[in-house]
Every structure is written in structure tokens, then in C-alpha cells.
XYZ file of C-alpha atoms in Angstrom:
675
model
C 34.288 -37.884 -35.434
C 36.215 -35.599 -37.998
C 39.528 -34.759 -36.282
C 39.817 -31.413 -38.173
C 36.328 -30.381 -36.880
C 37.033 -31.385 -33.414
C 40.295 -29.427 -33.149
C 38.487 -26.425 -34.767
C 35.760 -26.526 -32.169
C 38.357 -26.882 -29.428
C 40.112 -23.843 -30.500
C 36.932 -21.899 -30.705
C 36.099 -23.012 -27.224
C 39.446 -22.091 -25.814
C 39.312 -18.542 -27.229
C 35.939 -17.929 -26.053
C 36.528 -19.393 -22.774
C 39.489 -17.047 -22.263
C 37.422 -14.013 -23.202
C 37.051 -11.863 -19.864
C 35.071 -8.799 -19.333
C 37.173 -5.998 -17.973
C 37.266 -5.406 -14.155
C 39.169 -2.058 -14.244
C 37.178 0.841 -12.517
C 36.131 3.413 -15.209
C 32.501 4.025 -14.394
C 30.851 5.349 -11.168
C 28.708 2.227 -10.814
C 31.608 -0.216 -11.408
C 31.995 -2.642 -8.426
C 34.941 -2.076 -6.092
C 38.290 -3.323 -7.648
C 40.720 -5.451 -5.651
C 42.833 -2.395 -5.175
C 39.934 -0.391 -3.795
C 38.708 -3.235 -1.545
C 42.425 -3.447 -0.034
C 42.434 0.271 0.465
C 39.113 0.337 2.222
C 40.280 -2.471 4.401
C 43.532 -0.655 5.265
C 41.658 2.570 6.069
C 39.255 0.829 8.486
C 42.195 -0.965 10.049
C 44.268 2.145 10.585
C 41.281 3.534 12.530
C 40.488 3.043 16.231
C 38.815 -0.380 14.965
C 42.348 -1.712 14.025
C 43.328 -2.631 17.575
C 40.167 -4.925 18.016
C 41.095 -8.558 17.877
C 37.563 -9.448 17.002
C 37.295 -7.120 13.984
C 35.536 -8.952 11.122
C 34.180 -7.635 7.711
C 30.614 -8.680 6.796
C 29.748 -6.314 3.890
C 32.053 -4.228 1.638
C 30.456 -2.759 -1.424
C 30.094 0.371 -3.601
C 28.190 3.280 -2.094
C 26.560 4.147 -5.268
C 26.331 8.002 -6.111
C 23.163 9.699 -5.288
C 20.693 9.224 -8.077
C 20.465 12.912 -9.252
C 24.383 13.055 -9.442
C 24.561 9.799 -11.256
C 21.799 10.812 -13.874
C 23.377 14.217 -14.346
C 26.773 12.416 -15.062
C 25.230 9.900 -17.431
C 23.364 12.433 -19.346
C 26.532 14.315 -20.343
C 29.297 13.054 -22.633
C 30.455 11.208 -19.536
C 34.198 11.039 -19.996
C 34.383 14.956 -20.310
C 32.834 15.370 -16.887
C 34.132 14.663 -13.471
C 32.660 11.541 -11.979
C 30.755 11.458 -8.694
C 32.751 10.802 -5.546
C 33.977 7.195 -5.178
C 32.714 5.800 -1.767
C 32.321 2.444 -0.065
C 29.859 1.214 2.394
C 31.142 -1.266 4.974
C 29.708 -3.303 7.690
C 31.990 -4.715 10.294
C 31.596 -6.500 13.705
C 33.995 -5.428 16.518
C 33.645 -6.231 20.271
C 30.209 -7.492 19.804
C 28.984 -4.259 18.085
C 28.009 -3.752 14.393
C 29.492 -0.679 12.830
C 28.294 1.001 9.652
C 31.125 2.783 8.059
C 31.167 4.996 4.961
C 34.733 5.296 3.428
C 35.879 7.973 1.021
C 38.141 5.990 -1.255
C 39.392 8.972 -3.228
C 40.400 10.845 -0.258
C 41.350 7.827 1.747
C 39.372 8.714 4.838
C 36.387 7.545 7.005
C 33.352 9.708 6.337
C 31.279 8.247 9.273
C 31.298 5.364 11.669
C 28.047 4.502 13.131
C 27.252 1.794 15.734
C 23.979 -0.025 14.883
C 21.663 -0.287 17.836
C 18.743 -1.982 16.350
C 17.584 -5.549 15.992
C 19.240 -7.987 13.749
C 22.832 -8.773 12.635
C 24.819 -8.458 9.500
C 25.273 -11.015 6.737
C 27.348 -14.093 7.743
C 30.769 -14.521 6.251
C 32.351 -17.847 5.151
C 35.035 -17.981 7.680
C 32.759 -17.765 10.772
C 30.333 -20.327 9.245
C 33.327 -22.714 8.622
C 34.664 -22.173 12.288
C 31.279 -22.869 13.708
C 30.716 -25.939 11.592
C 33.967 -27.482 13.029
C 32.985 -27.179 16.612
C 30.705 -30.181 17.155
C 33.321 -32.532 15.855
C 35.335 -31.909 18.960
C 32.424 -31.480 21.340
C 32.275 -34.429 23.710
C 28.385 -34.832 23.957
C 28.102 -34.710 20.098
C 30.873 -37.216 19.759
C 28.897 -39.470 22.006
C 25.723 -38.975 19.949
C 27.605 -40.148 16.931
C 28.942 -43.233 18.653
C 25.471 -44.023 20.032
C 24.159 -44.115 16.384
C 26.939 -46.566 15.391
C 28.467 -44.095 12.939
C 32.059 -43.203 11.988
C 33.145 -39.793 13.196
C 35.090 -39.290 10.124
C 32.147 -39.602 7.863
C 30.299 -36.762 9.756
C 30.036 -33.203 8.156
C 28.312 -30.247 9.737
C 26.980 -26.980 8.230
C 25.173 -23.903 9.380
C 21.674 -22.671 9.640
C 20.451 -19.237 10.667
C 18.186 -19.266 13.760
C 15.392 -16.979 12.729
C 13.413 -14.752 15.238
C 10.571 -16.113 17.441
C 9.285 -13.319 19.631
C 12.320 -12.206 21.483
C 11.833 -8.701 22.860
C 15.508 -7.548 22.753
C 18.521 -8.395 20.863
C 20.423 -11.246 22.421
C 23.437 -13.182 21.243
C 24.453 -13.663 17.698
C 23.631 -17.290 17.064
C 23.867 -20.019 14.607
C 22.408 -23.505 14.584
C 24.428 -26.444 13.295
C 23.063 -29.484 11.649
C 25.166 -32.631 10.863
C 25.115 -35.195 8.167
C 26.758 -38.394 7.151
C 28.717 -38.599 3.847
C 30.621 -41.897 3.613
C 30.605 -43.067 0.073
C 28.376 -40.238 -1.246
C 28.838 -36.490 -1.616
C 25.135 -35.892 -1.380
C 25.188 -35.470 2.435
C 21.844 -33.552 2.507
C 20.239 -37.016 1.854
C 21.702 -38.361 5.140
C 20.828 -36.198 8.046
C 21.589 -36.844 11.718
C 18.057 -36.161 12.720
C 17.221 -35.292 16.319
C 20.499 -33.395 17.157
C 20.512 -29.707 17.713
C 23.719 -27.573 18.168
C 23.455 -23.761 18.905
C 26.798 -21.727 18.589
C 27.355 -18.287 19.809
C 29.265 -16.594 16.818
C 30.811 -13.796 18.932
C 32.183 -16.205 21.417
C 32.670 -18.968 18.802
C 31.510 -21.687 21.276
C 28.690 -24.087 21.635
C 26.067 -22.705 24.002
C 23.212 -25.173 23.618
C 22.977 -28.787 22.766
C 20.108 -31.399 22.667
C 19.946 -35.073 21.249
C 16.240 -35.458 21.397
C 15.779 -38.610 19.508
C 17.659 -41.194 17.333
C 16.320 -41.630 13.763
C 17.769 -44.193 11.298
C 20.324 -42.297 8.945
C 19.157 -42.881 5.333
C 21.409 -45.159 3.268
C 23.658 -43.714 0.702
C 22.493 -46.039 -2.124
C 21.536 -44.042 -5.174
C 22.237 -40.644 -3.770
C 25.566 -39.701 -5.380
C 24.804 -37.386 -8.284
C 28.420 -37.397 -9.774
C 28.428 -38.759 -13.304
C 31.345 -40.794 -12.631
C 29.428 -42.694 -9.950
C 26.532 -43.694 -12.198
C 26.058 -47.315 -13.411
C 24.172 -48.587 -16.480
C 21.568 -48.421 -17.536
C 21.874 -44.730 -18.029
C 19.141 -42.430 -19.237
C 18.704 -41.069 -22.780
C 21.569 -39.097 -24.196
C 21.487 -36.351 -26.733
C 24.068 -35.553 -29.265
C 26.259 -32.475 -28.236
C 25.893 -29.168 -30.051
C 27.987 -26.048 -30.119
C 27.188 -22.374 -31.096
C 29.794 -20.798 -33.277
C 29.650 -17.066 -34.396
C 32.120 -16.776 -37.330
C 31.983 -12.951 -37.381
C 32.516 -12.900 -33.523
C 30.454 -11.967 -30.636
C 27.508 -9.708 -31.362
C 27.805 -7.588 -28.246
C 30.402 -4.884 -27.085
C 32.043 -4.787 -23.763
C 33.423 -1.347 -22.549
C 34.595 -1.815 -19.006
C 31.230 -2.845 -17.367
C 29.124 -1.205 -20.077
C 27.511 -3.723 -22.425
C 26.075 -2.863 -25.628
C 24.130 -5.053 -27.932
C 21.738 -4.450 -30.889
C 19.387 -1.618 -29.578
C 20.387 -2.035 -25.900
C 23.197 -0.735 -23.598
C 23.379 -1.199 -19.851
C 25.837 -1.281 -16.890
C 26.690 -4.764 -15.518
C 27.683 -4.560 -11.920
C 28.156 -6.908 -8.917
C 27.521 -7.048 -5.202
C 28.548 -9.492 -2.533
C 24.890 -9.488 -1.235
C 22.764 -8.938 -4.369
C 24.966 -10.624 -7.053
C 24.131 -9.276 -10.447
C 23.189 -5.613 -10.764
C 21.856 -4.211 -13.886
C 21.997 -0.318 -14.218
C 21.276 2.376 -16.593
C 19.513 0.104 -19.088
C 18.387 2.107 -22.066
C 16.939 1.033 -25.459
C 17.568 2.774 -28.679
C 14.458 4.238 -30.454
C 14.797 3.292 -34.100
C 12.656 6.316 -35.186
C 14.829 8.934 -33.395
C 18.142 7.086 -32.966
C 18.144 8.224 -29.332
C 18.760 5.903 -26.308
C 15.762 6.093 -23.942
C 15.972 4.959 -20.314
C 14.029 1.987 -18.979
C 15.616 0.657 -15.837
C 17.950 2.657 -13.625
C 18.889 -0.138 -11.353
C 17.854 -3.739 -10.652
C 18.766 -6.739 -8.675
C 17.655 -9.624 -6.508
C 16.914 -7.961 -3.163
C 15.905 -11.028 -1.046
C 14.994 -14.680 -1.077
C 12.617 -15.802 1.611
C 12.644 -19.656 2.047
C 10.444 -20.927 4.942
C 10.109 -24.777 5.569
C 6.710 -26.204 6.710
C 7.770 -28.389 9.564
C 7.192 -27.044 13.058
C 9.226 -29.691 14.883
C 12.043 -28.826 17.253
C 14.783 -29.574 14.573
C 13.021 -27.770 11.689
C 10.868 -24.794 12.943
C 13.489 -22.220 12.707
C 14.436 -23.110 9.025
C 13.057 -19.937 7.561
C 15.910 -18.478 5.608
C 16.572 -15.220 4.073
C 19.165 -16.290 1.490
C 20.418 -12.800 0.272
C 20.444 -11.057 3.667
C 21.648 -13.921 5.871
C 23.990 -15.812 3.666
C 24.849 -13.580 0.652
C 23.563 -14.026 -2.842
C 26.836 -12.796 -4.347
C 28.868 -14.356 -1.681
C 27.454 -17.665 -2.654
C 28.106 -17.406 -6.419
C 29.012 -20.445 -8.083
C 31.890 -20.454 -10.742
C 30.069 -20.945 -14.140
C 31.107 -23.725 -16.298
C 31.839 -23.040 -19.844
C 29.793 -25.191 -22.232
C 27.303 -26.344 -19.575
C 26.230 -23.328 -17.467
C 26.825 -21.045 -20.408
C 27.225 -21.767 -24.044
C 30.333 -21.516 -26.227
C 29.711 -18.101 -27.519
C 29.571 -16.677 -23.768
C 32.063 -14.088 -22.342
C 32.750 -14.408 -18.560
C 33.203 -11.886 -15.841
C 35.226 -12.494 -12.641
C 33.941 -10.745 -9.454
C 35.711 -9.743 -6.189
C 34.300 -9.897 -2.656
C 36.130 -9.738 0.700
C 37.026 -12.281 3.419
C 36.412 -11.744 7.131
C 39.801 -9.721 7.211
C 38.731 -7.399 4.428
C 40.988 -8.834 1.893
C 39.851 -9.115 -1.716
C 38.965 -12.554 -2.967
C 38.450 -13.467 -6.673
C 35.373 -15.373 -7.730
C 36.244 -16.642 -11.118
C 33.470 -16.768 -13.822
C 30.791 -15.292 -11.590
C 28.759 -14.013 -14.458
C 28.441 -14.933 -18.155
C 26.993 -12.923 -21.024
C 25.921 -14.473 -24.239
C 23.656 -14.328 -27.146
C 20.687 -16.717 -27.155
C 19.530 -18.294 -30.513
C 16.310 -19.914 -29.416
C 15.252 -21.381 -32.709
C 12.012 -19.523 -32.264
C 10.483 -16.522 -34.024
C 9.990 -13.152 -32.370
C 7.244 -12.463 -34.836
C 6.042 -13.941 -38.032
C 3.159 -13.826 -40.473
C 2.165 -15.781 -43.446
C -0.344 -14.205 -45.681
C -2.563 -16.182 -47.875
C -5.179 -13.454 -48.660
C -3.440 -11.765 -51.679
C -4.511 -13.592 -54.771
C -1.728 -15.604 -56.454
C 0.896 -15.018 -53.598
C 2.023 -16.572 -50.281
C 4.025 -13.905 -48.281
C 5.860 -15.051 -45.375
C 7.820 -12.748 -43.262
C 9.763 -14.032 -40.000
C 12.145 -12.365 -37.552
C 14.361 -14.764 -35.538
C 14.233 -14.572 -31.716
C 17.794 -13.645 -30.837
C 18.353 -12.081 -27.178
C 21.302 -11.163 -24.882
C 21.375 -12.934 -21.606
C 23.312 -12.060 -18.428
C 23.519 -15.089 -16.116
C 24.677 -16.013 -12.637
C 24.279 -18.943 -10.371
C 24.152 -18.716 -6.580
C 24.530 -21.897 -4.655
C 23.031 -21.000 -1.370
C 23.518 -24.197 0.859
C 21.658 -27.152 -0.956
C 19.812 -24.938 -3.584
C 21.357 -23.366 -6.750
C 19.563 -20.354 -8.105
C 19.816 -19.623 -11.692
C 19.165 -15.784 -12.451
C 18.868 -14.760 -16.032
C 18.521 -11.137 -17.331
C 17.306 -11.342 -21.043
C 17.363 -8.370 -23.245
C 15.190 -8.479 -26.397
C 15.218 -6.469 -29.498
C 11.604 -5.850 -29.055
C 12.548 -3.605 -26.053
C 11.554 -6.101 -23.421
C 13.535 -7.240 -20.470
C 12.744 -10.700 -19.303
C 13.751 -11.976 -15.714
C 14.212 -15.613 -15.313
C 14.391 -17.583 -12.011
C 15.198 -21.139 -12.008
C 15.678 -23.520 -8.793
C 17.678 -26.639 -8.811
C 20.226 -28.447 -6.757
C 19.384 -30.775 -3.684
C 16.327 -30.829 -1.505
C 16.437 -30.174 2.133
C 15.706 -33.580 3.542
C 14.516 -34.836 6.905
C 15.421 -38.137 8.642
C 12.298 -40.224 9.497
C 11.344 -43.673 10.762
C 9.177 -44.433 7.938
C 10.153 -46.639 4.976
C 6.708 -46.775 3.100
C 3.884 -44.340 2.933
C 1.514 -47.009 4.375
C 3.300 -46.569 7.717
C 2.522 -42.811 7.828
C -0.342 -41.399 9.992
C -0.998 -37.701 10.407
C 0.802 -34.681 8.842
C 4.529 -35.496 8.235
C 5.005 -32.033 6.522
C 6.447 -33.529 3.317
C 6.705 -36.403 0.829
C 8.456 -39.757 1.529
C 11.160 -39.970 -1.220
C 13.072 -42.833 -0.178
C 13.517 -45.139 2.913
C 13.864 -43.037 6.074
C 13.895 -39.789 3.852
C 11.322 -37.043 3.894
C 11.409 -34.101 1.454
C 9.892 -31.244 3.436
C 7.246 -28.821 2.030
C 8.616 -25.237 1.585
C 8.285 -22.049 -0.297
C 10.796 -19.834 -2.348
C 10.040 -16.066 -2.669
C 12.510 -14.241 -4.867
C 12.020 -10.613 -4.651
C 13.459 -8.128 -7.166
C 14.191 -4.521 -6.622
C 13.475 -2.589 -9.975
C 14.016 1.084 -10.040
C 12.341 1.764 -13.287
C 12.826 5.060 -15.018
C 10.569 4.887 -17.960
C 11.724 7.678 -20.317
C 12.687 9.585 -17.043
C 12.437 9.299 -13.320
C 8.960 10.664 -12.835
C 6.626 7.580 -13.340
C 3.310 6.376 -12.284
C 1.876 2.922 -11.481
C -1.339 2.117 -13.423
C -3.674 -0.884 -12.973
C -5.681 -1.401 -16.057
C -8.639 -3.613 -14.745
C -10.618 -5.746 -16.938
C -14.244 -5.702 -16.336
C -17.328 -7.364 -17.714
C -19.975 -4.980 -18.975
C -23.487 -6.193 -19.642
C -25.515 -5.053 -22.795
C -28.840 -4.252 -21.523
C -30.133 -1.531 -23.941
C -30.741 -3.843 -26.957
C -28.145 -1.942 -28.978
C -26.429 -5.290 -29.974
C -27.169 -8.923 -30.142
C -24.226 -9.451 -27.800
C -25.109 -9.641 -24.260
C -21.714 -8.755 -22.754
C -18.035 -7.649 -23.412
C -15.127 -6.783 -21.420
C -13.457 -3.267 -21.360
C -10.396 -1.698 -19.549
C -10.861 0.794 -16.607
C -7.534 2.468 -15.733
C -6.704 3.263 -12.141
C -3.561 5.238 -11.293
C -2.235 4.391 -7.953
C -1.849 7.643 -5.988
C -0.127 6.012 -2.855
C 1.859 2.909 -2.002
C -1.316 1.198 -0.541
C -3.057 1.779 -3.706
C -0.370 -0.040 -5.571
C -0.484 -3.335 -3.693
C -1.273 -6.280 -6.025
C -2.130 -9.905 -5.479
C -1.452 -11.498 -8.786
C -4.498 -13.632 -10.136
C -7.030 -12.151 -7.723
C -8.504 -10.010 -10.564
C -7.618 -9.678 -14.304
C -5.547 -6.607 -14.799
C -2.716 -5.052 -16.950
C -0.012 -3.604 -14.717
C 1.923 -0.699 -16.024
C 4.548 1.739 -15.218
C 4.040 4.886 -17.257
C 5.570 8.247 -17.709
C 2.556 10.667 -17.771
C 4.604 13.576 -19.008
C 5.561 11.782 -22.090
C 3.076 10.840 -24.976
C 3.137 8.945 -28.228
C 1.903 10.736 -31.477
C -1.530 9.144 -30.801
C -1.467 10.788 -27.249
C -1.063 7.439 -25.300
C 1.219 7.622 -22.165
C 4.536 6.026 -22.722
C 5.119 2.976 -20.499
C 6.226 -0.564 -19.635
C 3.980 -3.333 -18.699
C 4.641 -6.075 -16.186
C 3.853 -9.555 -17.423
C 4.149 -12.741 -15.221
C 5.732 -15.890 -16.757
C 4.611 -18.189 -13.942
C 5.596 -18.815 -10.295
C 3.147 -16.435 -8.768
C 2.638 -17.955 -5.371
C 2.085 -15.712 -2.319
C 2.800 -16.794 1.206
C 0.069 -18.902 3.025
C 1.520 -18.604 6.572
C -0.644 -16.769 9.111
C 0.028 -13.064 9.556
C 1.039 -13.604 13.234
C 3.524 -16.306 12.507
C 7.048 -15.024 13.257
C 8.723 -15.948 10.029
C 5.732 -14.111 8.214
C 6.129 -11.085 10.359
C 9.799 -10.955 9.292
C 8.747 -11.446 5.461
C 5.348 -9.691 5.557
C 5.899 -8.351 2.192
C 5.614 -11.933 0.667
C 1.765 -11.731 0.992
C 1.713 -9.527 -2.263
C 3.546 -10.319 -5.294
C 3.786 -6.653 -6.556
C 4.560 -3.451 -4.532
C 5.633 -0.047 -5.387
C 7.403 2.375 -3.222
C 8.831 5.951 -3.543
C 12.383 5.970 -4.375
C 14.511 5.993 -1.210
C 18.151 5.292 -1.665
C 18.483 3.445 1.741
C 15.511 1.226 0.860
C 17.359 -1.584 -0.966
C 16.808 -4.746 0.874
C 13.218 -6.166 1.143
C 13.972 -7.773 4.571
C 15.905 -4.831 5.726
C 19.566 -4.196 5.981
C 19.966 -6.700 8.987
C 17.970 -9.797 8.007
C 19.749 -12.183 10.375
C 17.595 -12.611 13.500
C 15.473 -9.558 12.190
C 11.823 -9.137 13.464
C 10.436 -7.389 10.484
C 10.332 -3.839 11.695
C 12.341 -2.480 8.805
C 11.325 -4.401 5.625
C 9.452 -3.681 2.392
C 5.983 -4.064 4.097
C 6.949 -1.507 6.741
C 8.041 0.967 4.028
C 4.827 0.639 2.045
C 2.862 1.127 5.226
C 4.043 4.687 5.278
C 1.813 5.169 2.323
C 3.693 7.806 0.477
C 2.557 9.353 -2.731
C 3.876 7.625 -5.641
C 2.005 9.393 -8.498
C 4.099 11.084 -11.071
C 7.239 10.651 -9.055
C 10.426 8.462 -8.841
C 9.222 5.069 -7.999
C 10.632 1.521 -7.489
C 8.694 -1.666 -8.466
C 9.033 -4.636 -6.269
C 8.251 -8.023 -7.829
C 8.273 -11.367 -6.031
C 8.564 -14.605 -7.773
C 6.838 -17.222 -5.621
C 6.972 -21.043 -5.614
C 5.223 -23.461 -3.203
C 7.389 -26.620 -3.559
C 5.893 -29.944 -2.917
C 8.602 -32.492 -3.393
C 8.057 -35.595 -5.666
C 10.176 -38.658 -5.992
C 11.540 -37.133 -9.251
C 13.117 -34.445 -7.069
C 15.404 -37.109 -5.379
C 18.431 -37.407 -5.239
C 18.753 -34.138 -7.311
C 16.045 -31.662 -8.272
C 15.336 -30.664 -11.784
C 14.752 -27.050 -12.638
C 11.878 -25.193 -11.437
C 11.337 -21.995 -13.341
C 9.336 -18.837 -13.279
C 9.831 -15.195 -13.917
C 8.333 -12.023 -15.361
C 8.893 -9.487 -18.313
C 9.049 -5.863 -18.511
C 7.459 -5.251 -22.017
C 7.151 -1.905 -23.913
C 3.416 -0.530 -23.794
C 3.084 2.500 -26.146
C 6.832 3.153 -25.605
C 7.589 3.213 -29.222
C 5.619 4.562 -32.046
C 5.578 1.197 -33.635
C 7.067 -2.335 -33.150
C 10.921 -2.010 -33.420
C 11.004 -5.559 -34.739
C 9.661 -4.451 -38.019
C 12.892 -2.703 -38.816
C 15.105 -5.609 -38.042
C 16.387 -7.734 -40.949
C 14.093 -10.753 -41.860
C 15.527 -14.174 -41.999
C 12.871 -15.286 -44.491
C 10.895 -13.676 -47.262
C 9.030 -15.917 -49.653
C 6.781 -14.712 -52.650
C 5.210 -17.882 -54.240
C 2.209 -18.534 -56.439
C -0.802 -19.674 -54.174
C -1.203 -22.946 -56.010
C -4.025 -24.182 -53.712
C -6.083 -21.067 -54.621
C -5.232 -21.160 -58.287
C -6.232 -24.855 -58.583
């Protein structure tokens, strides 16, 4: 290796790695700063709740300004206008009660404090999960269960699982279930479950309230389960030569606080302890007029529903809501430079709160980088002009905002990709470790009946399960008053003898008047799905719009409608829903997902059947995966990917790519034709 080149590459890496996006508040949609988080915490602790010994913080986030106020501010010259009031929304638990608190940060006061009386509980925090996980290790019946299996207590590790809801008529205790595993000489403890043991913890009392050791199942061996590179032995798999992206003229995007500007795009990049990445005020510049035109007011991951398909005593309750129960932002993994994100990436830290309301820094929670795919965004080679070959190509370069959330055993990679064509592409990738069940079986020949999974190794079953990732997309296509259009493709028979053809297909446009009209099951019938602004037209008279394009992972739930997990996630039967905008309708499974019963979720909102034609609407899109494990998913799971795209549809007068510089233009004699 050339020492000079190595040293230069290292300096570039150090410089880019040290590049951080600003976290100082300067925009009304900026996430709460550490000082603001501390101020909010102190305000609440100075109230009547301060004397409570059980006070714990479960959500602290920005109460974003009302949309009309935000749009009015954004439409001005911004910095010359007073910003909307700065407020926080906080959920705390105190004396077994859930409080919803709005705090005026500017005036250092509590605006309102309401006790929630409904069903369900707030998001779990790390500290209570850690405390609950430690309880079995000092619980005599559990210690006896470990000894009975001939295991070393020092090798046992426990972790938390939400309990779900299974028909309870009233709110009871705030519970967690604990499952335990064996580590030993592997860090992949998910591959070594202590099957048959059920531990239930009351979180408010922080004590074990139920315990059962139902059966003894062999604990799978650790051999071959450790995924760390240092633990791998030859022969190793194929290796590729490392590469690095260097931009000699510097990064191609501009960072102004939390505002990101790149090519013909500008948007606000925010963060939330529950949602993770939040994209707001995304606007694209029209090359014809030079004006930025709005596309997306606010977008984020609203919920992730993960039901497992094993109805046994130790598994039936594993029907998780990863966002509402565990926190997608709370579970953010620090991104590794040069692996999670390329060398040309800039990183953003985020701040969340601990159970005491104090700010906690999450390093490298987000990264932003330009992606050079090596593909063309469009191209054409023309052989039809006598004596010439004309080739015109535009390179595919896009801007990516990435985060990774490690919710338990799964790592979710979420990419927001902005393209110079005006498209926004959403990518969802699943990886990490499978949730595995201990079993008596060591070979498939021993199996009879439905075992609800795939035998991956001796005594190791990979259980069937789903992932439904639901996005909240408040689209404002050239303004807030939009409509949802289904352009259905239908076959027409030619019966009048006017053509030798006997059939063709055409488009029949149908504008959804109500929320019920907008329900879509992808793949049921061919259709183009669009959000249009009926008050804006192109010069040709077409409605200005954006269309929704699927990029795979379009599964819908197969559970029966009366199954309790399906009642809680009843929205997962349809991949596309549209609702009238309502500031309070943010979370697809409801504000309180833990032990929820589905009476305040996305399906319940759409059941109100509000008018959505030519008004402010929100598009909800669910990326769905039915996961049947295979042996290649063990001991680690390769990426499973899917997503969708919001692509301009008569939004521009012509394709904006035509005005971007070409990377290749060739005029050569057409030798083959001349010969």
C-alpha cells in the first residue's frame, strides 16, 4: 500500500468524521436542545409532581407549532418574523398515573397537566427495563430453574418484552414479561433461549408478580453463533477490496442549523425520541421559475408492528409495537463511520431524556451523505440520425438521510433519499438477529405438526413473523389542499370492428371523497396512486401531483380480524390509507401503544370517514414483510429491504433532469450504418 495515499485517506476520514451538524435551536421545528430539556424537567419537578418519589419521564419532545402558524412563518423571510411559541409535550408517570403535560419553554410555565384515564400505557424507558431485567437473577424460583437445567447463573442474561392486550376489559397493572437467555462464550444470546420460563413484572411496584417454569427444553449450543469478526475462524468468506468516496471540492450539501440544502432540494431534519428521523418542509426548486415548491410538510416512521406466529404460552404475547412501546428514536444505534455511512457523510447527534428527565446525548444518531450509485438517472443513445451516434447520460446522484434503530434483536435501517428528479425515495431495511425459540428437535425428520417456524440449528427454531412499518406523510403538494386519486387501469374490448386490435387498457380516474374511499390494498387491482393539488394546473391543464410507487415489501396482515393483536393493529390490513389532517393523529397505533386495545388507532380514525377531497390530507403507507426464516438467516440475518417512492406526476412542466449537466456527450460517425 502507498503510505502517502493511506495517510491522505486517513486525514480525509478524520476531517469528515469530525463534521457535525449543528444542534443549536434556531428553527421552530428544531428538536429540543439539552438546555431546553433540562428547563422542561426543572419546570415539572418544581410543580406538584416534584414531591412524588415515583416520578418518571417517558416522553419529552417538541410540541410542534400549529400547522397554519408554521406555514405562515415559513412563507415569510423567516428570520425577520417572530417564531411561533416554543413548547414541549411531556408524558410522565407518577403514583401509578399517567400525566400529559404541555410546557411553555419561553415563559417557563406549565400550560396544562392532564391525567390520562384511557387504556394503555406510555413508552417504556431504558432505566425501568434494566431494573426489571435484573429481578429474576435474585428471585429464588428462577435461580432454582437455572440450577435445574445445569446452567451457570453468571452466564444468564434477561431482557424485556411487552405483554400486549388479550381482551382485558379494564386497565390493570402496568406489566412486562421477562425472557432469559444464556451467553457463555457467545454474545449472541438470542440464539440460546431458556425456553419454558415465564416471568411477569409489575413495573410500578418493580416486583415479580407471576412466575412459571412450564417445561425444560435443551438450551442451544453456542457453537457458530458468535457474529464478531474477531471470533471467526478460517475458512472465511469472499473479501472485497475496500473503497472510499472522496469529494475534493467538499460536500455538496449545505447545513444551516437543522435545515439541509442540496441540489434542488431544501428540508428540515429533526429528531424525536419516539419517531427518530423527522423530515419537514421538504421543498423542491422549479428550474423554470426558480421558486421552491412544497412537497412534504412532515414525515416520519409512525409505528412498527411485529407479530410472531407462535400461539404457545411463552410466545403468544410477542406482538410488538416497536415505536410506541420501545421508542424508535430511543433505540437509535450510533452510526459507524465508513460502514454504516460512507466517508463523505456528515453526522448529527441527538438528545433524549432519561427517566429523571435529564438530557442524554446520542452520538451519531443520523448521517447525511451524497450517494453516487454508479447508475444513470436517465440516458439515451440515438442511432437514428444518419452518420451520428448521440449519447446523453445523467449520473444518478442523490442525498440520503439515514438512521439505524436497534430495537431488541432487530436493526432497522431507514433511508430518506432525495433525487434531483424531484422524487423522495423511502427505504426500509431489516437486519440483526432473529428471535429464536428453543426446541427439542435437532433434525427436520423429527418434526410433526406445525412448529410455527424453521429449524435453523440443533434445538433452534426461527419463528415466523411479520414486520409492518407505517409512515406518516403529511403531503402538501404545491400547497396544503390536496386530493387522493386512484387512476385505475382497466381493460377495454374493441367490439365495433374499428380496429384489428381486440382490446387495450385505459385509465379511469377516481378521486377519493372520503377516508373510506381512499383505502388501498396494493396488488389487488392495477392502479396508479396520486396525491394532486386540484387548484394547480400545468400549462397543459393537468393536475399538479405526486404519485406513490411501491418498491417491494407490500405484505398486508394475514391475522384474523378478531385476533387481539390484529385489533390493536387493525390498520395493517391495508397498505395505503389517507386521513384528513389532525395534529393529534400522529401515531398509527395510538398515543399509548403499550397494552393498547386498538380503540384509538389509524383504522379508528379512518372509520370516521371524514371528507378528504381538496383539503389538507395525510398519507399513511405501510411497508410490510412476511418473514419466513431460512438457514442463511442464522446466526445473523442479512438485509431484507423494501420501500416506496414519491415521484412527481405533472408537477413540473418538463423533466428537471434535462437541465442538469451531462456527464457524457458523444458525437461519432455511425460506422456500422456507413458500412
